[in-house]
PDB file of C-alpha atoms and ligand atoms in Angstrom:
ATOM      1  CA  UNK A   1      -0.054   0.047   0.032  1.00  0.00           C
ATOM      2  CA  UNK A   2       2.725   2.512   1.079  1.00  0.00           C
ATOM      3  CA  UNK A   3       4.913   1.620  -1.874  1.00  0.00           C
ATOM      4  CA  UNK A   4       2.029   2.271  -4.247  1.00  0.00           C
ATOM      5  CA  UNK A   5       1.286   5.584  -2.642  1.00  0.00           C
ATOM      6  CA  UNK A   6       4.912   6.805  -3.019  1.00  0.00           C
ATOM      7  CA  UNK A   7       4.549   6.601  -6.724  1.00  0.00           C
ATOM      8  CA  UNK A   8       1.374   8.757  -6.728  1.00  0.00           C
ATOM      9  CA  UNK A   9       1.219  12.639  -6.789  1.00  0.00           C
ATOM     10  CA  UNK A  10       0.833  13.948  -3.348  1.00  0.00           C
ATOM     11  CA  UNK A  11      -2.741  14.982  -4.074  1.00  0.00           C
ATOM     12  CA  UNK A  12      -3.625  11.297  -5.042  1.00  0.00           C
ATOM     13  CA  UNK A  13      -2.494   9.816  -1.667  1.00  0.00           C
ATOM     14  CA  UNK A  14      -5.695   9.203   0.442  1.00  0.00           C
ATOM     15  CA  UNK A  15      -5.714  10.653   4.070  1.00  0.00           C
ATOM     16  CA  UNK A  16      -5.213   8.242   6.870  1.00  0.00           C
ATOM     17  CA  UNK A  17      -8.941   8.220   7.747  1.00  0.00           C
ATOM     18  CA  UNK A  18      -9.671   6.870   4.139  1.00  0.00           C
ATOM     19  CA  UNK A  19     -11.120   3.283   4.233  1.00  0.00           C
ATOM     20  CA  UNK A  20      -8.118   2.214   2.166  1.00  0.00           C
ATOM     21  CA  UNK A  21      -6.099   2.623   5.387  1.00  0.00           C
ATOM     22  CA  UNK A  22      -8.612   0.735   7.634  1.00  0.00           C
ATOM     23  CA  UNK A  23      -8.560  -2.830   8.789  1.00  0.00           C
ATOM     24  CA  UNK A  24      -5.526  -4.899   9.597  1.00  0.00           C
ATOM     25  CA  UNK A  25      -3.157  -3.107   7.161  1.00  0.00           C
ATOM     26  CA  UNK A  26      -0.152  -1.912   9.298  1.00  0.00           C
ATOM     27  CA  UNK A  27       1.745   0.469   7.028  1.00  0.00           C
ATOM     28  CA  UNK A  28       5.412   1.084   7.069  1.00  0.00           C
ATOM     29  CA  UNK A  29       4.940   4.601   8.405  1.00  0.00           C
ATOM     30  CA  UNK A  30       2.786   3.241  11.327  1.00  0.00           C
ATOM     31  CA  UNK A  31       5.507   0.748  12.022  1.00  0.00           C
ATOM     32  CA  UNK A  32       8.283   3.239  11.994  1.00  0.00           C
ATOM     33  CA  UNK A  33       6.204   5.554  14.375  1.00  0.00           C
ATOM     34  CA  UNK A  34       5.581   2.617  16.813  1.00  0.00           C
ATOM     35  CA  UNK A  35       9.119   1.460  16.865  1.00  0.00           C
ATOM     36  CA  UNK A  36      10.321   5.013  17.169  1.00  0.00           C
ATOM     37  CA  UNK A  37       8.156   5.582  20.281  1.00  0.00           C
ATOM     38  CA  UNK A  38       9.876   2.600  21.963  1.00  0.00           C
ATOM     39  CA  UNK A  39      13.493   3.160  20.912  1.00  0.00           C
ATOM     40  CA  UNK A  40      13.496   6.857  21.168  1.00  0.00           C
ATOM     41  CA  UNK A  41      13.369   7.191  17.319  1.00  0.00           C
ATOM     42  CA  UNK A  42      11.955  10.629  17.718  1.00  0.00           C
ATOM     43  CA  UNK A  43      15.483  11.854  18.167  1.00  0.00           C
ATOM     44  CA  UNK A  44      15.892  11.063  14.572  1.00  0.00           C
ATOM     45  CA  UNK A  45      13.273  13.574  13.566  1.00  0.00           C
ATOM     46  CA  UNK A  46      10.417  11.232  12.334  1.00  0.00           C
ATOM     47  CA  UNK A  47       7.219  13.188  11.585  1.00  0.00           C
ATOM     48  CA  UNK A  48       4.301  12.718  13.869  1.00  0.00           C
ATOM     49  CA  UNK A  49       6.398  13.287  17.063  1.00  0.00           C
ATOM     50  CA  UNK A  50       6.740  16.286  18.919  1.00  0.00           C
ATOM     51  CA  UNK A  51       9.828  17.350  20.690  1.00  0.00           C
ATOM     52  CA  UNK A  52       8.853  15.926  24.060  1.00  0.00           C
ATOM     53  CA  UNK A  53       8.680  12.469  22.544  1.00  0.00           C
ATOM     54  CA  UNK A  54       4.903  11.997  22.846  1.00  0.00           C
ATOM     55  CA  UNK A  55       3.173  10.923  19.775  1.00  0.00           C
ATOM     56  CA  UNK A  56       0.814  13.367  18.352  1.00  0.00           C
ATOM     57  CA  UNK A  57      -2.804  12.324  18.226  1.00  0.00           C
ATOM     58  CA  UNK A  58      -3.040  12.788  14.446  1.00  0.00           C
ATOM     59  CA  UNK A  59      -0.373  13.601  11.752  1.00  0.00           C
ATOM     60  CA  UNK A  60      -1.232  17.134  10.461  1.00  0.00           C
ATOM     61  CA  UNK A  61      -3.462  16.921   7.446  1.00  0.00           C
ATOM     62  CA  UNK A  62      -2.147  18.062   4.063  1.00  0.00           C
ATOM     63  CA  UNK A  63      -3.049  21.757   3.380  1.00  0.00           C
ATOM     64  CA  UNK A  64      -6.193  22.640   1.513  1.00  0.00           C
ATOM     65  CA  UNK A  65      -4.074  25.075  -0.463  1.00  0.00           C
ATOM     66  CA  UNK A  66      -1.963  22.688  -2.589  1.00  0.00           C
ATOM     67  CA  UNK A  67       0.267  24.439  -5.079  1.00  0.00           C
ATOM     68  CA  UNK A  68       0.792  23.136  -8.701  1.00  0.00           C
ATOM     69  CA  UNK A  69       4.589  22.445  -9.063  1.00  0.00           C
ATOM     70  CA  UNK A  70       6.684  20.932 -11.756  1.00  0.00           C
ATOM     71  CA  UNK A  71      10.249  19.638 -11.726  1.00  0.00           C
ATOM     72  CA  UNK A  72      12.560  17.577 -13.455  1.00  0.00           C
ATOM     73  CA  UNK A  73      13.817  14.941 -11.095  1.00  0.00           C
ATOM     74  CA  UNK A  74      16.805  12.785 -12.332  1.00  0.00           C
ATOM     75  CA  UNK A  75      15.762  13.553 -15.874  1.00  0.00           C
ATOM     76  CA  UNK A  76      12.099  12.913 -15.531  1.00  0.00           C
ATOM     77  CA  UNK A  77       9.488  15.579 -15.947  1.00  0.00           C
ATOM     78  CA  UNK A  78       6.988  15.478 -12.897  1.00  0.00           C
ATOM     79  CA  UNK A  79       3.996  17.487 -12.038  1.00  0.00           C
ATOM     80  CA  UNK A  80       2.782  17.712  -8.372  1.00  0.00           C
ATOM     81  CA  UNK A  81       0.033  19.331  -6.399  1.00  0.00           C
ATOM     82  CA  UNK A  82       2.013  19.966  -3.084  1.00  0.00           C
ATOM     83  CA  UNK A  83       1.277  21.034   0.352  1.00  0.00           C
ATOM     84  CA  UNK A  84       3.380  24.273   0.622  1.00  0.00           C
ATOM     85  CA  UNK A  85       4.829  23.013   3.957  1.00  0.00           C
ATOM     86  CA  UNK A  86       6.512  19.864   2.472  1.00  0.00           C
ATOM     87  CA  UNK A  87      10.318  19.988   2.182  1.00  0.00           C
ATOM     88  CA  UNK A  88      12.101  18.817  -0.833  1.00  0.00           C
ATOM     89  CA  UNK A  89      13.680  16.002   1.201  1.00  0.00           C
ATOM     90  CA  UNK A  90      10.223  14.613   2.254  1.00  0.00           C
ATOM     91  CA  UNK A  91       8.863  14.873  -1.254  1.00  0.00           C
ATOM     92  CA  UNK A  92      11.945  12.801  -2.527  1.00  0.00           C
ATOM     93  CA  UNK A  93      11.838  10.329   0.310  1.00  0.00           C
ATOM     94  CA  UNK A  94       8.322   9.955   1.308  1.00  0.00           C
ATOM     95  CA  UNK A  95       6.414  10.542  -1.846  1.00  0.00           C
ATOM     96  CA  UNK A  96       8.743   9.519  -4.688  1.00  0.00           C
ATOM     97  CA  UNK A  97      10.529   6.632  -2.786  1.00  0.00           C
ATOM     98  CA  UNK A  98      14.067   8.210  -3.641  1.00  0.00           C
ATOM     99  CA  UNK A  99      15.440   7.150  -0.365  1.00  0.00           C
ATOM    100  CA  UNK A 100      19.082   7.390  -1.270  1.00  0.00           C
ATOM    101  CA  UNK A 101      18.796  11.030  -0.022  1.00  0.00           C
ATOM    102  CA  UNK A 102      19.192  10.722   3.773  1.00  0.00           C
ATOM    103  CA  UNK A 103      17.602  12.568   6.613  1.00  0.00           C
ATOM    104  CA  UNK A 104      20.271  13.095   9.241  1.00  0.00           C
ATOM    105  CA  UNK A 105      19.572  16.208  11.442  1.00  0.00           C
ATOM    106  CA  UNK A 106      16.615  17.675   9.444  1.00  0.00           C
ATOM    107  CA  UNK A 107      18.110  21.060  10.528  1.00  0.00           C
ATOM    108  CA  UNK A 108      20.693  21.971   7.922  1.00  0.00           C
ATOM    109  CA  UNK A 109      23.616  20.788   9.936  1.00  0.00           C
ATOM    110  CA  UNK A 110      24.826  17.461   8.744  1.00  0.00           C
ATOM    111  CA  UNK A 111      24.677  17.657   4.889  1.00  0.00           C
ATOM    112  CA  UNK A 112      23.110  13.992   4.612  1.00  0.00           C
ATOM    113  CA  UNK A 113      20.254  15.422   2.589  1.00  0.00           C
ATOM    114  CA  UNK A 114      22.342  17.208  -0.140  1.00  0.00           C
ATOM    115  CA  UNK A 115      20.903  17.119  -3.626  1.00  0.00           C
ATOM    116  CA  UNK A 116      21.623  19.249  -6.729  1.00  0.00           C
ATOM    117  CA  UNK A 117      19.142  21.938  -7.722  1.00  0.00           C
ATOM    118  CA  UNK A 118      19.970  23.130 -11.296  1.00  0.00           C
ATOM    119  CA  UNK A 119      23.694  21.846 -10.597  1.00  0.00           C
ATOM    120  CA  UNK A 120      23.950  23.688  -7.181  1.00  0.00           C
ATOM    121  CA  UNK A 121      24.265  21.725  -3.961  1.00  0.00           C
ATOM    122  CA  UNK A 122      21.449  22.368  -1.466  1.00  0.00           C
ATOM    123  CA  UNK A 123      20.264  20.945   1.766  1.00  0.00           C
ATOM    124  CA  UNK A 124      16.968  19.579   0.802  1.00  0.00           C
ATOM    125  CA  UNK A 125      15.735  19.371   4.492  1.00  0.00           C
ATOM    126  CA  UNK A 126      15.861  23.160   4.524  1.00  0.00           C
ATOM    127  CA  UNK A 127      14.199  23.703   1.132  1.00  0.00           C
ATOM    128  CA  UNK A 128      10.463  23.821   0.584  1.00  0.00           C
ATOM    129  CA  UNK A 129       9.525  21.680  -2.369  1.00  0.00           C
ATOM    130  CA  UNK A 130       7.223  24.317  -3.867  1.00  0.00           C
ATOM    131  CA  UNK A 131      10.137  26.706  -4.071  1.00  0.00           C
ATOM    132  CA  UNK A 132      11.746  24.492  -6.785  1.00  0.00           C
ATOM    133  CA  UNK A 133       8.986  24.951  -9.430  1.00  0.00           C
ATOM    134  CA  UNK A 134      10.674  24.614 -12.722  1.00  0.00           C
ATOM    135  CA  UNK A 135      13.917  23.334 -11.301  1.00  0.00           C
ATOM    136  CA  UNK A 136      16.157  20.257 -12.324  1.00  0.00           C
ATOM    137  CA  UNK A 137      16.815  18.257  -9.220  1.00  0.00           C
ATOM    138  CA  UNK A 138      19.499  15.530  -9.244  1.00  0.00           C
ATOM    139  CA  UNK A 139      19.724  12.967  -6.346  1.00  0.00           C
ATOM    140  CA  UNK A 140      22.150  10.238  -5.830  1.00  0.00           C
ATOM    141  CA  UNK A 141      19.865   8.021  -7.902  1.00  0.00           C
ATOM    142  CA  UNK A 142      20.351  10.272 -10.925  1.00  0.00           C
ATOM    143  CA  UNK A 143      24.144  10.467 -11.048  1.00  0.00           C
ATOM    144  CA  UNK A 144      25.046   7.248 -12.771  1.00  0.00           C
ATOM    145  CA  UNK A 145      24.533   6.881 -16.559  1.00  0.00           C
ATOM    146  CA  UNK A 146      22.895   3.361 -16.613  1.00  0.00           C
ATOM    147  CA  UNK A 147      25.566   0.969 -15.281  1.00  0.00           C
ATOM    148  CA  UNK A 148      28.264   3.563 -15.473  1.00  0.00           C
ATOM    149  CA  UNK A 149      28.916   5.247 -12.192  1.00  0.00           C
ATOM    150  CA  UNK A 150      29.692   8.896 -11.954  1.00  0.00           C
ATOM    151  CA  UNK A 151      33.522   9.257 -11.585  1.00  0.00           C
ATOM    152  CA  UNK A 152      32.971  10.577  -7.963  1.00  0.00           C
ATOM    153  CA  UNK A 153      30.892   7.611  -7.043  1.00  0.00           C
ATOM    154  CA  UNK A 154      33.568   5.268  -8.561  1.00  0.00           C
ATOM    155  CA  UNK A 155      36.231   7.061  -6.581  1.00  0.00           C
ATOM    156  CA  UNK A 156      34.323   6.668  -3.369  1.00  0.00           C
ATOM    157  CA  UNK A 157      34.286   2.905  -3.947  1.00  0.00           C
ATOM    158  CA  UNK A 158      38.001   2.740  -4.775  1.00  0.00           C
ATOM    159  CA  UNK A 159      39.362   4.979  -1.973  1.00  0.00           C
ATOM    160  CA  UNK A 160      36.984   3.688   0.757  1.00  0.00           C
ATOM    161  CA  UNK A 161      35.288   7.017   1.100  1.00  0.00           C
ATOM    162  CA  UNK A 162      32.658   5.479   3.518  1.00  0.00           C
ATOM    163  CA  UNK A 163      32.020   3.144   6.384  1.00  0.00           C
ATOM    164  CA  UNK A 164      28.398   2.777   7.318  1.00  0.00           C
ATOM    165  CA  UNK A 165      27.372   4.677   4.187  1.00  0.00           C
ATOM    166  CA  UNK A 166      24.614   6.908   5.733  1.00  0.00           C
ATOM    167  CA  UNK A 167      26.348  10.273   4.829  1.00  0.00           C
ATOM    168  CA  UNK A 168      27.711   9.017   1.532  1.00  0.00           C
ATOM    169  CA  UNK A 169      24.935  10.061  -0.899  1.00  0.00           C
ATOM    170  CA  UNK A 170      25.146  13.583   0.503  1.00  0.00           C
ATOM    171  CA  UNK A 171      28.863  13.451   0.416  1.00  0.00           C
ATOM    172  CA  UNK A 172      28.912  12.491  -3.214  1.00  0.00           C
ATOM    173  CA  UNK A 173      26.332  15.041  -4.364  1.00  0.00           C
ATOM    174  CA  UNK A 174      28.178  17.701  -2.500  1.00  0.00           C
ATOM    175  CA  UNK A 175      31.493  16.607  -4.031  1.00  0.00           C
ATOM    176  CA  UNK A 176      30.039  16.526  -7.634  1.00  0.00           C
ATOM    177  CA  UNK A 177      29.044  20.251  -7.030  1.00  0.00           C
ATOM    178  CA  UNK A 178      32.376  21.072  -5.465  1.00  0.00           C
ATOM    179  CA  UNK A 179      34.097  19.927  -8.635  1.00  0.00           C
ATOM    180  CA  UNK A 180      31.963  22.305 -10.718  1.00  0.00           C
ATOM    181  CA  UNK A 181      32.446  25.153  -8.416  1.00  0.00           C
ATOM    182  CA  UNK A 182      36.332  24.520  -8.567  1.00  0.00           C
ATOM    183  CA  UNK A 183      36.288  24.229 -12.261  1.00  0.00           C
ATOM    184  CA  UNK A 184      34.330  27.548 -12.370  1.00  0.00           C
ATOM    185  CA  UNK A 185      37.171  29.109 -10.297  1.00  0.00           C
ATOM    186  CA  UNK A 186      35.131  29.868  -7.091  1.00  0.00           C
ATOM    187  CA  UNK A 187      37.359  30.703  -4.172  1.00  0.00           C
ATOM    188  CA  UNK A 188      36.954  29.013  -0.749  1.00  0.00           C
ATOM    189  CA  UNK A 189      37.921  30.439   2.705  1.00  0.00           C
ATOM    190  CA  UNK A 190      41.267  28.720   2.325  1.00  0.00           C
ATOM    191  CA  UNK A 191      42.067  29.669  -1.193  1.00  0.00           C
ATOM    192  CA  UNK A 192      45.346  31.751  -1.139  1.00  0.00           C
ATOM    193  CA  UNK A 193      44.962  33.846  -4.213  1.00  0.00           C
ATOM    194  CA  UNK A 194      41.524  35.345  -4.469  1.00  0.00           C
ATOM    195  CA  UNK A 195      42.492  37.284  -7.613  1.00  0.00           C
ATOM    196  CA  UNK A 196      43.404  34.446  -9.866  1.00  0.00           C
ATOM    197  CA  UNK A 197      41.104  33.658 -12.762  1.00  0.00           C
ATOM    198  CA  UNK A 198      41.610  29.843 -13.095  1.00  0.00           C
ATOM    199  CA  UNK A 199      40.157  26.626 -11.884  1.00  0.00           C
ATOM    200  CA  UNK A 200      40.880  26.208  -8.057  1.00  0.00           C
ATOM    201  CA  UNK A 201      43.515  23.515  -7.288  1.00  0.00           C
ATOM    202  CA  UNK A 202      41.920  20.932  -5.129  1.00  0.00           C
ATOM    203  CA  UNK A 203      44.454  20.417  -2.338  1.00  0.00           C
ATOM    204  CA  UNK A 204      43.393  18.321   0.651  1.00  0.00           C
ATOM    205  CA  UNK A 205      42.977  21.634   2.642  1.00  0.00           C
ATOM    206  CA  UNK A 206      40.748  22.992  -0.179  1.00  0.00           C
ATOM    207  CA  UNK A 207      38.592  19.748  -0.186  1.00  0.00           C
ATOM    208  CA  UNK A 208      38.275  19.599   3.542  1.00  0.00           C
ATOM    209  CA  UNK A 209      37.098  23.222   3.603  1.00  0.00           C
ATOM    210  CA  UNK A 210      34.762  22.802   0.687  1.00  0.00           C
ATOM    211  CA  UNK A 211      33.245  19.580   2.150  1.00  0.00           C
ATOM    212  CA  UNK A 212      32.900  21.030   5.625  1.00  0.00           C
ATOM    213  CA  UNK A 213      29.127  20.939   5.409  1.00  0.00           C
ATOM    214  CA  UNK A 214      29.076  17.355   5.228  1.00  0.00           C
ATOM    215  CA  UNK A 215      29.464  15.439   8.339  1.00  0.00           C
ATOM    216  CA  UNK A 216      30.613  11.814   8.667  1.00  0.00           C
ATOM    217  CA  UNK A 217      29.902  10.222  11.996  1.00  0.00           C
ATOM    218  CA  UNK A 218      32.156   7.275  11.105  1.00  0.00           C
ATOM    219  CA  UNK A 219      35.026   9.598  10.526  1.00  0.00           C
ATOM    220  CA  UNK A 220      35.735   8.385   6.919  1.00  0.00           C
ATOM    221  CA  UNK A 221      37.317  11.655   6.108  1.00  0.00           C
ATOM    222  CA  UNK A 222      40.752  10.623   4.803  1.00  0.00           C
ATOM    223  CA  UNK A 223      39.074   8.277   2.312  1.00  0.00           C
ATOM    224  CA  UNK A 224      36.534  10.996   1.263  1.00  0.00           C
ATOM    225  CA  UNK A 225      39.411  13.592   0.672  1.00  0.00           C
ATOM    226  CA  UNK A 226      41.256  11.152  -1.517  1.00  0.00           C
ATOM    227  CA  UNK A 227      38.067  10.092  -3.362  1.00  0.00           C
ATOM    228  CA  UNK A 228      37.142  13.721  -4.166  1.00  0.00           C
ATOM    229  CA  UNK A 229      40.749  14.360  -5.307  1.00  0.00           C
ATOM    230  CA  UNK A 230      40.650  11.350  -7.606  1.00  0.00           C
ATOM    231  CA  UNK A 231      37.080  12.094  -8.834  1.00  0.00           C
ATOM    232  CA  UNK A 232      38.194  15.459  -9.848  1.00  0.00           C
ATOM    233  CA  UNK A 233      40.757  13.987 -12.180  1.00  0.00           C
ATOM    234  CA  UNK A 234      38.142  11.948 -13.964  1.00  0.00           C
ATOM    235  CA  UNK A 235      35.173  14.372 -14.037  1.00  0.00           C
ATOM    236  CA  UNK A 236      34.715  16.176 -17.283  1.00  0.00           C
ATOM    237  CA  UNK A 237      34.330  19.934 -17.475  1.00  0.00           C
ATOM    238  CA  UNK A 238      30.837  20.863 -16.360  1.00  0.00           C
ATOM    239  CA  UNK A 239      31.246  24.615 -16.835  1.00  0.00           C
ATOM    240  CA  UNK A 240      29.268  24.399 -20.046  1.00  0.00           C
ATOM    241  CA  UNK A 241      26.344  22.554 -18.353  1.00  0.00           C
ATOM    242  CA  UNK A 242      26.033  24.794 -15.389  1.00  0.00           C
ATOM    243  CA  UNK A 243      27.281  22.033 -13.028  1.00  0.00           C
ATOM    244  CA  UNK A 244      24.661  19.557 -14.156  1.00  0.00           C
ATOM    245  CA  UNK A 245      26.214  16.204 -14.166  1.00  0.00           C
TER     246      UNK A 245
HETATM  247 FE1  FES B   1      19.584  18.138   6.001  1.00  0.00          FE
HETATM  248 FE2  FES B   1      21.070  17.243   8.011  1.00  0.00          FE
HETATM  249  S1  FES B   1      19.318  16.250   7.142  1.00  0.00           S
HETATM  250  S2  FES B   1      21.483  19.012   6.777  1.00  0.00           S
HETATM  251 FE1  FES B   2      29.008   6.427   8.246  1.00  0.00          FE
HETATM  252 FE2  FES B   2      29.777   8.718   7.025  1.00  0.00          FE
HETATM  253  S1  FES B   2      30.169   6.654   6.522  1.00  0.00           S
HETATM  254  S2  FES B   2      28.319   8.485   8.632  1.00  0.00           S
END
């Protein structure tokens, strides 16, 4: 039931009170909410819990004022009717089933939710979906070309740029955008020569600074730095595509 719903437009998903949800059907969302109450899962930011940890009586209903929104997501044109309160992260994960993009802090502090909007990296947990009307969104699922991994994905594999992997989709999306920013010549806080007009040299210091918005709780940073450096040597010039992979 839930898997089917994820593929529907938001407006087509029946409310919880709908007969479709009655009876013995125990949805994945209800399972997560129940387990979360027992294990303290509210700390992970699941919807349907208030900060005190008590379950809310009812998940807030979708707004009556839905907004027509269209986006190109991983190359596919999609039309939605969206509750204006829904974040891009929740649209991707909850409605479209693109669960490669992770929810870590849900507060813009960890980078696990990083995706590309028109080639620019953003924290999708801080971004309302309706604000992306007309945008091209690329998630970790959209980086590979068929069986061919993006050079940065391949480099993360070769240089052990991860341990548990939870932060990895955000790290990789962030790195892909970073390479474009460097090719374009953007300076960072540690760039020594701000007047130069050339692609930035991606030293380990530059990579650490430019990836500082992506936290890895496993501490896989040495491998991540090596992977970004290796990926930069294999990634084609994206200045003509505005950073779109
Ligand atoms: Fe978005 Fe942590 S989940 S920054
Ligand atoms: Fe585990 Fe980064 S690989 S959090």
